[in-house]
Structure formats: structure tokens, C-alpha cells
Short mmCIF file of C-alpha atoms in Angstrom, two decimals:
data_model
loop_
_atom_site.label_atom_id
_atom_site.label_comp_id
_atom_site.label_asym_id
_atom_site.label_seq_id
_atom_site.Cartn_x
_atom_site.Cartn_y
_atom_site.Cartn_z
CA MET A 2 -28.15 -37.16 6.83
CA THR A 3 -27.74 -33.93 8.82
CA ASP A 4 -30.89 -31.80 9.13
CA SER A 5 -30.38 -28.55 7.21
CA TRP A 6 -31.91 -26.44 9.99
CA ALA A 7 -29.02 -27.44 12.29
CA THR A 8 -26.45 -25.60 10.18
CA PHE A 9 -28.52 -22.82 8.60
CA GLY A 10 -29.52 -19.51 10.13
CA ALA A 11 -28.57 -17.50 13.21
CA ASP A 12 -29.21 -18.30 16.84
CA LEU A 13 -31.92 -16.29 18.58
CA HIS A 14 -32.51 -16.39 22.33
CA LEU A 15 -36.21 -16.02 23.17
CA GLU A 16 -38.33 -16.91 26.17
CA PRO A 17 -41.96 -17.09 24.94
CA HIS A 18 -44.44 -15.38 27.25
CA ALA A 19 -47.41 -17.12 28.78
CA GLY A 20 -50.74 -17.06 26.95
CA GLY A 21 -50.39 -19.57 24.15
CA LEU A 22 -47.45 -20.51 21.96
CA ARG A 23 -48.15 -18.10 19.10
CA ASP A 24 -49.11 -15.13 21.25
CA GLY A 25 -46.26 -15.78 23.69
CA LEU A 26 -43.75 -15.96 20.85
CA MET A 27 -45.08 -12.73 19.33
CA GLU A 28 -44.78 -10.86 22.62
CA ALA A 29 -41.23 -12.15 23.17
CA LEU A 30 -40.26 -10.86 19.73
CA ARG A 31 -41.92 -7.49 20.38
CA ASP A 32 -40.00 -7.18 23.67
CA ALA A 33 -36.72 -7.97 21.94
CA VAL A 34 -37.37 -5.17 19.43
CA ARG A 35 -38.67 -2.68 22.04
CA THR A 36 -35.57 -3.00 24.21
CA GLY A 37 -33.17 -2.83 21.28
CA ARG A 38 -31.91 -6.39 21.73
CA LEU A 39 -33.03 -6.99 18.15
CA ALA A 40 -31.76 -4.03 16.15
CA PRO A 41 -33.54 -2.56 13.11
CA GLY A 42 -32.56 -4.59 10.05
CA ALA A 43 -31.48 -7.64 12.07
CA ARG A 44 -32.20 -10.90 10.25
CA LEU A 45 -34.27 -13.51 12.11
CA PRO A 46 -33.85 -17.26 11.84
CA SER A 47 -36.04 -19.08 9.33
CA SER A 48 -39.36 -20.30 10.68
CA ARG A 49 -38.09 -23.87 10.36
CA ALA A 50 -34.86 -23.21 12.28
CA LEU A 51 -36.57 -21.22 15.06
CA ALA A 52 -39.32 -23.82 15.41
CA ALA A 53 -36.69 -26.55 15.81
CA ASP A 54 -34.76 -24.49 18.39
CA LEU A 55 -37.90 -23.76 20.44
CA GLY A 56 -39.41 -27.24 20.04
CA ILE A 57 -42.66 -25.96 18.56
CA ALA A 58 -44.50 -26.38 15.26
CA ARG A 59 -43.13 -24.56 12.22
CA ASN A 60 -46.61 -23.22 11.39
CA THR A 61 -46.74 -21.54 14.81
CA VAL A 62 -43.58 -19.58 14.06
CA ALA A 63 -44.71 -18.78 10.51
CA ASP A 64 -48.04 -17.45 11.80
CA ALA A 65 -46.27 -15.31 14.44
CA TYR A 66 -43.89 -13.88 11.83
CA ALA A 67 -46.79 -13.09 9.48
CA GLU A 68 -48.75 -11.30 12.19
CA LEU A 69 -45.74 -9.19 13.22
CA VAL A 70 -45.12 -8.29 9.57
CA ALA A 71 -48.74 -7.11 9.35
CA GLU A 72 -48.26 -5.03 12.54
CA GLY A 73 -45.11 -3.41 11.14
CA TRP A 74 -42.63 -4.97 13.55
CA LEU A 75 -41.00 -7.18 10.91
CA THR A 76 -40.52 -7.22 7.14
CA ALA A 77 -40.37 -10.22 4.83
CA ARG A 78 -39.02 -10.27 1.29
CA GLN A 79 -38.27 -13.09 -1.09
CA GLY A 80 -34.55 -13.89 -0.93
CA SER A 81 -33.93 -11.59 2.04
CA GLY A 82 -35.69 -13.53 4.77
CA THR A 83 -37.50 -12.04 7.76
CA ARG A 84 -35.95 -8.96 9.35
CA VAL A 85 -36.74 -6.40 12.03
CA ALA A 86 -38.40 -3.40 10.37
CA ARG A 87 -36.05 -0.45 9.90
CA ARG A 88 -38.49 1.95 11.53
CA SER A 89 -38.82 -0.24 14.62
CA GLU A 90 -36.81 1.69 17.20
CA PRO A 91 -36.68 0.68 20.88
CA ARG A 92 -39.96 1.72 22.51
CA GLY A 93 -39.45 2.12 26.22
CA GLY A 94 -37.54 -0.85 27.59
CA THR A 95 -34.94 -0.70 30.31
CA PRO A 96 -33.10 2.52 31.25
CA ALA A 97 -29.92 0.98 29.84
CA ALA A 98 -31.59 0.58 26.45
CA ARG A 99 -32.69 4.24 26.43
CA ARG A 100 -29.41 5.65 27.66
CA THR A 101 -27.31 7.57 25.13
CA LEU A 102 -23.74 8.78 25.37
CA PRO A 103 -23.19 12.53 25.70
CA ALA A 104 -22.07 14.27 22.55
CA ARG A 105 -18.33 14.89 22.32
CA ARG A 106 -16.76 17.70 20.38
CA LEU A 107 -13.83 16.27 18.48
CA PRO A 108 -10.90 18.46 17.44
CA THR A 109 -10.45 19.22 13.75
CA TYR A 110 -6.69 18.65 14.00
CA SER A 111 -4.51 16.71 16.41
CA LEU A 112 -0.81 16.63 17.21
CA MET A 113 -1.26 14.48 20.30
CA PRO A 114 1.65 12.06 20.81
CA GLY A 115 1.23 8.34 21.20
CA GLN A 116 0.49 6.68 17.88
CA PRO A 117 1.93 6.34 14.37
CA ASP A 118 0.37 7.14 11.00
CA LEU A 119 -2.46 4.61 11.04
CA ALA A 120 -3.38 5.30 7.41
CA SER A 121 -0.02 3.87 6.34
CA PHE A 122 -0.59 0.43 7.82
CA PRO A 123 0.61 -2.04 5.13
CA ARG A 124 -2.75 -3.72 4.54
CA ALA A 125 -1.86 -5.54 1.33
CA ALA A 126 1.42 -6.93 2.68
CA TRP A 127 -0.25 -7.89 5.96
CA LEU A 128 -3.01 -9.68 4.05
CA ARG A 129 -0.45 -11.66 2.05
CA ALA A 130 1.34 -12.61 5.25
CA SER A 131 -2.00 -13.60 6.81
CA ARG A 132 -2.81 -15.94 3.95
CA ARG A 133 0.58 -17.61 4.05
CA ALA A 134 0.55 -17.89 7.84
CA LEU A 135 -2.94 -19.39 7.96
CA THR A 136 -2.18 -21.82 5.12
CA ASP A 137 0.99 -23.05 6.80
CA ALA A 138 -0.27 -23.00 10.40
CA PRO A 139 0.03 -26.39 12.12
CA ASN A 140 -3.10 -27.73 13.80
CA GLU A 141 -1.60 -27.28 17.25
CA ALA A 142 -1.40 -23.51 16.63
CA PHE A 143 -5.11 -23.37 17.40
CA GLY A 144 -4.59 -24.74 20.91
CA TYR A 145 -3.49 -22.95 24.09
CA GLY A 146 0.22 -23.30 23.47
CA ASP A 147 3.30 -22.02 25.28
CA PRO A 148 2.65 -18.97 27.49
CA ARG A 149 5.88 -17.48 26.13
CA GLY A 150 4.24 -17.30 22.69
CA ARG A 151 4.51 -19.05 19.35
CA ILE A 152 8.00 -20.36 18.58
CA GLU A 153 7.74 -19.00 15.02
CA LEU A 154 7.37 -15.43 16.27
CA ARG A 155 9.91 -15.83 19.05
CA THR A 156 12.43 -17.05 16.47
CA ALA A 157 11.70 -14.19 14.07
CA ILE A 158 11.85 -11.60 16.88
CA ALA A 159 15.14 -12.95 18.22
CA GLU A 160 16.74 -12.72 14.77
CA TYR A 161 15.36 -9.24 14.10
CA LEU A 162 16.33 -7.77 17.48
CA GLY A 163 19.86 -9.10 17.24
CA ARG A 164 20.28 -7.73 13.73
CA ALA A 165 18.49 -4.38 14.02
CA ARG A 166 18.62 -3.40 17.70
CA GLY A 167 21.74 -5.09 19.06
CA VAL A 168 19.76 -7.23 21.51
CA TYR A 169 21.24 -10.52 22.73
CA ALA A 170 18.31 -12.92 22.42
CA ASP A 171 17.46 -16.45 21.49
CA PRO A 172 13.93 -17.81 21.02
CA GLU A 173 13.95 -19.47 24.44
CA ARG A 174 14.38 -16.09 26.14
CA VAL A 175 11.75 -14.17 24.16
CA VAL A 176 8.28 -13.79 25.69
CA ILE A 177 5.43 -12.45 23.54
CA CYS A 178 3.07 -9.98 25.20
CA SER A 179 0.18 -7.80 24.08
CA GLY A 180 2.04 -4.50 24.33
CA PHE A 181 4.32 -2.56 26.64
CA ILE A 182 1.76 -2.19 29.43
CA HIS A 183 1.21 -5.95 29.48
CA GLY A 184 4.96 -6.57 29.57
CA LEU A 185 5.49 -4.01 32.32
CA ARG A 186 2.69 -5.54 34.37
CA LEU A 187 4.35 -8.95 34.13
CA VAL A 188 7.75 -7.55 35.10
CA GLY A 189 6.20 -5.61 37.98
CA SER A 190 4.67 -8.81 39.32
CA VAL A 191 7.99 -10.65 39.10
CA LEU A 192 9.87 -7.79 40.79
CA ARG A 193 7.36 -7.65 43.62
CA ASN A 194 7.69 -11.41 44.15
CA ARG A 195 11.46 -10.88 44.31
CA ARG A 196 10.87 -8.43 47.18
CA VAL A 197 11.69 -5.31 45.16
CA ARG A 198 9.78 -2.39 46.67
CA GLU A 199 10.86 0.60 44.56
CA VAL A 200 11.35 1.07 40.80
CA ALA A 201 12.92 4.40 39.81
CA VAL A 202 11.32 6.13 36.81
CA GLU A 203 12.53 9.07 34.72
CA SER A 204 11.29 12.50 35.80
CA TYR A 205 9.30 12.83 32.58
CA GLY A 206 7.32 9.87 31.27
CA LEU A 207 3.86 8.35 31.08
CA ASP A 208 1.81 8.44 34.24
CA PHE A 209 0.07 5.14 33.46
CA HIS A 210 3.45 3.40 33.47
CA ARG A 211 3.85 4.58 37.04
CA GLY A 212 0.30 3.41 37.66
CA VAL A 213 1.04 -0.12 36.45
CA LEU A 214 4.00 -0.34 38.82
CA ALA A 215 1.95 1.11 41.66
CA ASP A 216 -0.74 -1.52 41.03
CA ALA A 217 1.98 -4.15 41.55
CA GLY A 218 2.71 -2.62 44.97
CA LEU A 219 5.86 -0.80 43.85
CA ARG A 220 6.84 2.76 44.68
CA THR A 221 8.18 4.91 41.81
CA PRO A 222 10.73 7.50 42.97
CA CYS A 223 11.90 10.06 40.44
CA LEU A 224 15.22 9.84 38.55
CA PRO A 225 16.25 13.30 37.23
CA LEU A 226 16.73 14.10 33.55
CA ASP A 227 18.87 16.65 31.74
CA HIS A 228 20.13 17.22 28.19
CA GLN A 229 22.08 13.92 28.34
CA GLY A 230 19.14 11.81 29.45
CA ALA A 231 18.54 10.20 32.83
CA VAL A 232 21.10 11.10 35.51
CA THR A 233 21.99 7.48 36.19
CA ASP A 234 24.81 8.39 38.60
CA GLU A 235 22.08 9.16 41.14
CA LEU A 236 20.89 5.55 41.20
CA ALA A 237 23.69 4.69 43.63
CA GLY A 238 22.21 7.06 46.18
CA MET A 239 18.65 5.73 45.88
CA ARG A 240 19.03 3.05 48.54
CA GLY A 241 15.56 1.51 48.36
CA VAL A 242 15.52 1.16 44.57
CA GLY A 243 15.82 -2.37 43.14
CA ALA A 244 14.99 -1.59 39.51
CA VAL A 245 14.74 1.33 37.09
CA LEU A 246 12.45 1.95 34.09
CA MET A 247 14.15 3.84 31.26
CA THR A 248 13.73 4.91 27.61
CA PRO A 249 17.44 5.09 26.72
CA ALA A 250 17.34 5.15 22.90
CA HIS A 251 14.96 8.12 22.69
CA GLN A 252 13.74 9.41 26.04
CA PHE A 253 10.00 9.88 26.15
CA PRO A 254 8.96 12.61 25.90
CA THR A 255 12.06 14.85 25.88
CA GLY A 256 13.60 12.99 22.92
CA VAL A 257 17.23 12.86 24.07
CA PRO A 258 19.30 9.64 23.84
CA LEU A 259 21.02 8.43 26.99
CA ASP A 260 24.65 9.54 27.06
CA PRO A 261 27.11 6.60 26.59
CA ASP A 262 28.78 7.19 29.95
CA ARG A 263 25.39 7.16 31.65
CA ARG A 264 24.45 3.94 29.89
CA THR A 265 27.59 2.41 31.38
CA ALA A 266 26.78 3.87 34.80
CA ALA A 267 23.30 2.34 34.75
CA VAL A 268 24.66 -1.12 33.94
CA ASP A 269 27.40 -0.77 36.56
CA TRP A 270 24.74 0.09 39.16
CA ALA A 271 22.68 -2.97 38.23
CA ARG A 272 25.71 -5.27 38.43
CA ALA A 273 26.86 -3.88 41.76
CA THR A 274 23.46 -3.97 43.46
CA GLY A 275 21.74 -6.90 41.75
CA GLY A 276 19.27 -4.37 40.34
CA VAL A 277 17.22 -4.70 37.16
CA ILE A 278 16.92 -2.22 34.28
CA VAL A 279 13.62 -2.27 32.36
CA GLU A 280 14.30 -0.89 28.88
CA ASP A 281 11.37 0.57 26.95
CA ASP A 282 12.46 0.61 23.29
CA TYR A 283 9.22 2.13 22.04
CA ASP A 284 10.40 3.70 18.73
CA GLY A 285 14.02 2.62 18.32
CA GLU A 286 13.59 1.84 14.60
CA PHE A 287 13.06 5.48 13.64
CA ARG A 288 16.17 7.66 13.49
CA TYR A 289 17.07 10.37 10.98
CA ASP A 290 20.16 12.50 11.67
CA ARG A 291 22.21 10.14 13.79
CA GLN A 292 23.66 6.67 13.81
CA PRO A 293 21.40 3.99 15.29
CA VAL A 294 21.49 3.78 19.07
CA GLY A 295 21.58 0.12 20.05
CA SER A 296 19.73 -1.36 22.95
CA LEU A 297 20.95 -0.96 26.50
CA GLN A 298 20.31 -4.68 26.89
CA GLY A 299 23.28 -5.34 24.63
CA LEU A 300 25.61 -4.09 27.37
CA ASP A 301 24.42 -6.68 29.88
CA PRO A 302 21.65 -9.15 28.94
CA ASP A 303 21.67 -10.54 32.48
CA ARG A 304 20.63 -7.27 34.11
CA VAL A 305 18.26 -5.71 31.54
CA VAL A 306 14.67 -6.58 30.62
CA TYR A 307 14.20 -5.43 27.05
CA ILE A 308 10.62 -4.61 25.92
CA GLY A 309 9.55 -3.61 22.42
CA THR A 310 6.27 -3.57 20.51
CA ALA A 311 4.70 -3.21 17.08
CA SER A 312 2.65 -0.25 18.31
CA LYS A 313 4.78 2.46 16.70
CA SER A 314 6.33 0.48 13.84
CA LEU A 315 2.98 -0.96 12.65
CA ALA A 316 -0.11 -0.12 14.72
CA PRO A 317 -1.14 -0.26 18.39
CA GLY A 318 -4.33 -2.09 17.46
CA LEU A 319 -2.34 -5.25 16.71
CA ARG A 320 -1.67 -5.62 20.47
CA LEU A 321 1.65 -7.36 19.87
CA GLY A 322 4.83 -6.84 21.83
CA TRP A 323 7.87 -8.77 22.94
CA MET A 324 10.21 -8.89 25.86
CA VAL A 325 13.63 -10.40 26.47
CA PRO A 326 14.15 -10.88 30.22
CA PRO A 327 17.42 -12.02 31.80
CA ALA A 328 17.79 -15.80 31.58
CA ASP A 329 17.01 -16.28 35.27
CA MET A 330 13.72 -14.36 34.93
CA VAL A 331 12.20 -16.05 31.87
CA GLU A 332 10.35 -18.79 33.75
CA GLU A 333 8.97 -16.31 36.29
CA VAL A 334 7.66 -14.04 33.55
CA ALA A 335 6.16 -16.98 31.65
CA ALA A 336 4.48 -18.21 34.83
CA ALA A 337 3.04 -14.75 35.55
CA LYS A 338 1.71 -14.56 31.99
CA GLY A 339 0.30 -18.05 32.04
CA PHE A 340 -1.44 -17.65 35.37
CA SER A 341 -2.79 -14.14 34.77
CA ASP A 342 -4.04 -14.08 31.17
CA TRP A 343 -3.74 -15.36 27.62
CA THR A 344 -3.97 -12.12 25.72
CA THR A 345 -1.84 -12.78 22.65
CA GLY A 346 -3.64 -14.71 19.90
CA SER A 347 -1.70 -17.43 18.10
CA LEU A 348 -2.84 -16.46 14.60
CA GLU A 349 -1.74 -12.83 14.97
CA GLN A 350 1.63 -14.08 16.18
CA LEU A 351 2.00 -16.34 13.15
CA VAL A 352 1.14 -13.47 10.81
CA LEU A 353 3.72 -11.17 12.38
CA ALA A 354 6.31 -13.94 12.25
CA GLU A 355 5.67 -14.37 8.52
CA PHE A 356 5.65 -10.59 8.01
CA ILE A 357 9.09 -10.28 9.62
CA ALA A 358 10.61 -13.40 8.03
CA SER A 359 9.51 -12.37 4.53
CA GLY A 360 11.30 -9.02 4.81
CA ALA A 361 8.03 -7.05 4.69
CA TYR A 362 8.61 -5.63 8.17
CA ASP A 363 12.02 -4.19 7.24
CA ARG A 364 10.61 -2.73 4.02
CA HIS A 365 7.76 -1.11 5.90
CA VAL A 366 10.03 0.37 8.57
CA ARG A 367 12.36 1.83 5.95
CA ALA A 368 9.43 3.37 4.05
CA MET A 369 7.96 4.87 7.22
CA ARG A 370 11.35 6.21 8.26
CA LEU A 371 11.45 8.26 5.05
CA ARG A 372 7.85 9.36 5.48
CA TYR A 373 8.32 10.51 9.07
CA ARG A 374 11.54 12.30 8.21
CA ARG A 375 9.74 14.30 5.52
CA ARG A 376 7.07 15.20 8.06
CA ARG A 377 9.72 16.20 10.59
CA ASP A 378 11.47 18.39 8.03
CA GLN A 379 8.21 20.09 7.05
CA LEU A 380 7.51 20.86 10.71
CA VAL A 381 10.99 22.33 11.20
CA ALA A 382 10.68 24.44 8.04
CA ALA A 383 7.25 25.78 9.02
CA LEU A 384 8.48 26.79 12.47
CA ALA A 385 11.61 28.43 11.07
CA GLU A 386 9.48 30.55 8.76
CA ARG A 387 6.47 31.36 10.93
CA ALA A 388 7.61 30.93 14.54
CA PRO A 389 11.39 31.51 14.49
CA ASP A 390 11.62 32.16 18.22
CA ILE A 391 10.43 28.63 19.08
CA ARG A 392 13.25 26.18 19.78
CA ILE A 393 12.62 22.60 18.69
CA SER A 394 14.42 19.57 20.14
CA GLY A 395 14.29 15.78 20.26
CA ILE A 396 14.01 15.52 16.47
CA ALA A 397 16.93 13.25 15.56
CA ALA A 398 14.72 10.19 16.01
CA GLY A 399 11.22 9.06 16.84
CA LEU A 400 7.77 10.35 15.93
CA HIS A 401 7.52 13.49 18.05
CA ALA A 402 9.30 16.75 18.81
CA VAL A 403 9.47 19.09 21.80
CA LEU A 404 8.71 22.78 21.22
CA GLU A 405 10.10 24.99 23.98
CA LEU A 406 7.77 27.83 25.03
CA PRO A 407 8.31 31.05 26.96
CA GLU A 408 7.94 30.55 30.70
CA GLY A 409 4.35 30.47 31.88
CA THR A 410 2.74 30.10 28.45
CA GLU A 411 2.11 26.36 28.10
CA ARG A 412 -1.47 26.37 29.39
CA SER A 413 -2.48 29.44 27.40
CA VAL A 414 -1.09 27.99 24.15
CA ILE A 415 -2.97 24.73 24.67
CA SER A 416 -6.19 26.65 25.38
CA ALA A 417 -5.71 28.80 22.27
CA ALA A 418 -5.10 25.67 20.22
CA ALA A 419 -8.31 24.08 21.49
CA PHE A 420 -10.20 27.21 20.36
CA GLN A 421 -8.67 26.67 16.90
CA GLY A 422 -9.77 23.02 16.89
CA LEU A 423 -6.23 21.74 17.43
CA ALA A 424 -5.48 19.14 20.14
CA LEU A 425 -2.07 19.58 21.80
CA GLU A 426 -0.34 18.11 24.84
CA GLY A 427 2.02 20.00 27.10
CA LEU A 428 5.24 18.66 28.53
CA SER A 429 3.88 19.22 32.04
CA PHE A 430 1.39 16.39 31.48
CA PHE A 431 4.31 13.94 31.52
CA ARG A 432 6.07 15.37 34.55
CA HIS A 433 6.63 13.19 37.63
CA PRO A 434 4.97 14.72 40.71
CA ASP A 435 8.36 14.87 42.46
CA ALA A 436 10.31 16.30 39.50
CA GLY A 437 12.21 19.56 39.73
CA ARG A 438 11.46 22.84 37.98
CA GLU A 439 8.78 22.54 35.34
CA ARG A 440 9.55 23.43 31.72
CA ASP A 441 6.99 25.05 29.46
CA ALA A 442 6.87 23.10 26.21
CA LEU A 443 4.66 21.17 23.80
CA VAL A 444 5.10 17.52 22.80
CA ILE A 445 4.19 17.43 19.11
CA SER A 446 3.46 14.21 17.18
CA TYR A 447 4.29 14.87 13.54
CA GLY A 448 3.68 11.28 12.46
CA SER A 449 0.01 10.74 13.20
CA PRO A 450 -1.99 13.38 11.22
CA PRO A 451 -3.30 12.09 7.87
CA ASP A 452 -1.88 13.65 4.70
CA SER A 453 -5.16 15.41 3.98
CA ALA A 454 -4.99 17.27 7.29
CA TRP A 455 -1.25 17.87 7.57
CA LYS A 456 -1.11 21.37 6.03
CA GLY A 457 -4.11 22.55 8.02
CA THR A 458 -2.60 21.09 11.18
CA LEU A 459 0.69 22.96 10.66
CA ASP A 460 -1.19 26.20 9.95
CA ALA A 461 -3.24 25.84 13.12
CA LEU A 462 -0.11 25.14 15.17
CA CYS A 463 1.79 28.15 13.85
CA ARG A 464 -1.18 30.44 14.53
CA VAL A 465 -1.20 29.65 18.25
CA LEU A 466 2.53 29.75 18.99
CA PRO A 467 3.77 32.90 20.78
#
């Protein structure tokens, strides 16, 4: 018969001080409370369980608990067990225990780009998918598994990408990752091992993408942008470049889709030089006033690494993404993932696979497409009425818009917004250090503010625009 103390109660690490078992135990408990290692309200193990763990008599522990209750360090109530007294705050202890974080003033409103409407995460549907996935999960799903990811999710992703994004994929070519940064890090490692030394990036984009490539030992020269997207004709003249990172469906942050002729030019360059195109399809599901723009990978699956994630369609906190490398790169990517980390949990993969296969993912995307379009239209209407001189662009798709400002006003508008309690980001933040003339503009996320704050956010924005 198994002793009940072995399966009841919480573990507690203590090193009794010298000076007798009871007194040493009491001082160890006092120290744990003083330093904050035992927080106010924390429940302690039963006297029987702690005595068994420490190899001492149960009466010794019971006496120590009783004395500390009398001193005010602990409390004991019938049915609630023994707990650290609520008024017992850390008294002295190490500098780390006393250290507090500086106060931060948070903005009242935010239009910062980068995340979707988190309040609209489909909790009920996700919970149903979680129950089904956990019920049906095979035992081997709890092991280490294939570094490419669970076959269930790779199968669901391959079907979805082919149907919705025009990607040529089969489960054997899909690699699950924990987001775009993880995928880019893996690709950067593979490119470096293939002796690529430079990866061209668009003249406006995220600086930490350049940082990931730089960490892999890759230089990131600038590829110009205009109203038709990246000027891919210039790739032919960039002699040291062996790959290019692009956002062709909806350039981030300018919002323009890559012109069809330039899409062809990019693929022609890759075929002629043996180069690789890394396609960041970060919000391709969301389009409003245009036909869907398919993936660039569909033009040549052997020269394009396609990367997508659930960060914009569901939530970045899921840490789930996927990539479809060329067939001759799959094993290298899987090896890099297997040797470097195991960051994608099997259970989360099974839940997403069930969520997609059940049709819940498509239903959620369609619902959010309508929601974001309404937000976009409300933003356009507010600007037309209250700031008619501001030109807005990049609004046919995605979750953000670009508001063009008079020359030299970007910094002053952002400062005025901060005074109003509104967080904004300027287009200059996303500019490559080697890019040409800087534009004054704001990158506005209309998808992320909660409904309760949306009207106030729009009012604050319109007040600070010139």
C-alpha cells in the first residue's frame, strides 16, 4: 500500500539550521519567509509530509509550525492547512529579494502595429479542439518526436496552405516552428552553412529581422521599395547577394502588394543565380478590397522558403508557425531545428491541427476579416471627416494602415500623441539604415485596440494629426 504522504502535499526545499532539529527548522522557515522565497499565503506541506521528506519526527515539525503560528509567521486553520501569514512580507534578505522594478507609465491608448485583436481569440472553439486533440492523442505524442513537427499538424497545414494561399506543399516538406523569428533563424543558419554571405532585405521592415540574419553572420543590404513593392530588378546588380527576404503579399510596413512583373523578376533572379527567396506571409489571410494575392512560393517551390504563423490570424502567444522550404533544404532545416532547440510543444500542435481540420480556423479567419474591415472603414471615415488632408494607404489588406504626414512632422506628431496618452509608431522606425529619402508617416494598427477603447483611440489620433 502506498504511503499517503508520498502523493499528498507540495514539495518544500529547506535546509534546517544548526542548533537542534526544531529550532533549526524554525529558523529555516523564517529565512524562507524573510527573503520572499515563501510568499504570503503560500501553503506549506502537512507536518506528516514534511517530516517524511526531512527524515525527522512528525511531532518536531508540528511543534515548529505551532511556534511559528504563535509568533505570527504562519497561520493554521481547519481545512485550509498551514500557510505563510499574509502580513509576513520579506524582512531584509538578499538585495535581489528587495529589488523592485521601476514604475512604468503605460499609455491610455495604443495604435502600435504588431499584434491582432487579442480579445477576439476563439477561446471556446480552442477549448473544444483541445479536448478532442488530447482525447485522441496517441501515447507517442508525449515523446520527443520528429523535429519537423507533428504529422497531424503538418498534414493540416499543407492542405490549408494549398487551398487558401496557393502554396505547393506536402506534409513531408512542412516544418513546424515557434514563429517567424524561429523560422528565419533556422533559414539563416542553413544559408550560412551553404556559404551565403548576404541576404537582401526590403528598405522598410523590422530591424530585428535584420538582427536575426546578422546573428547568423549574414550581411543585409537594402533592396529599394516604391509604390509597386520591392524593386526586384535590382537584385541582378547585387552581386554578393545569395538570398532575399520579402513580404510580397502585403509589404510590411508600407502595405503595398508586390507587382506581378516584379514577382516574376524575383523568381527569375533566383533561378538564374541559384538564389533563395524567403517569403514572409505574415497576414496574407486578411484582404478587403482586392482579390487574394497568392504566395510567391507558388511560382517556384524550389527557390522559395515560405514562412507563415498563427501570430496574426490567432495570437502571437501560441508560438506556432510553419515553413515550407524547397525540397533540397528540408533536411538541413530539420537538422538545424533538432540540434538547436525543441521549442514547439506537441500538444499545442495537435490542438492547432484539430482546429484547422474541424473548419474552426477558417470560420475564425472569416469572422476576423469582417471585424478588421469594419475597423478599417471606421478609421478611414474618421480621417475623412476630421483630418481630410491626411492621405491613407496600404489599407486593401492586413491589420495596419500608413498615414502620410507633412514633411518634418513625424516626430512632433508622435510626441504630441504621447502627451495625449496615445502610443504611435512612425514609419522611420522601420527604415533600413541605408535606405533612400525618409518619408514622414505613421504606421497605424487598427486591429489591436479593444472595442471599449476604440472610439477614444480614434479621437486621440485625430486630435494630434496636423
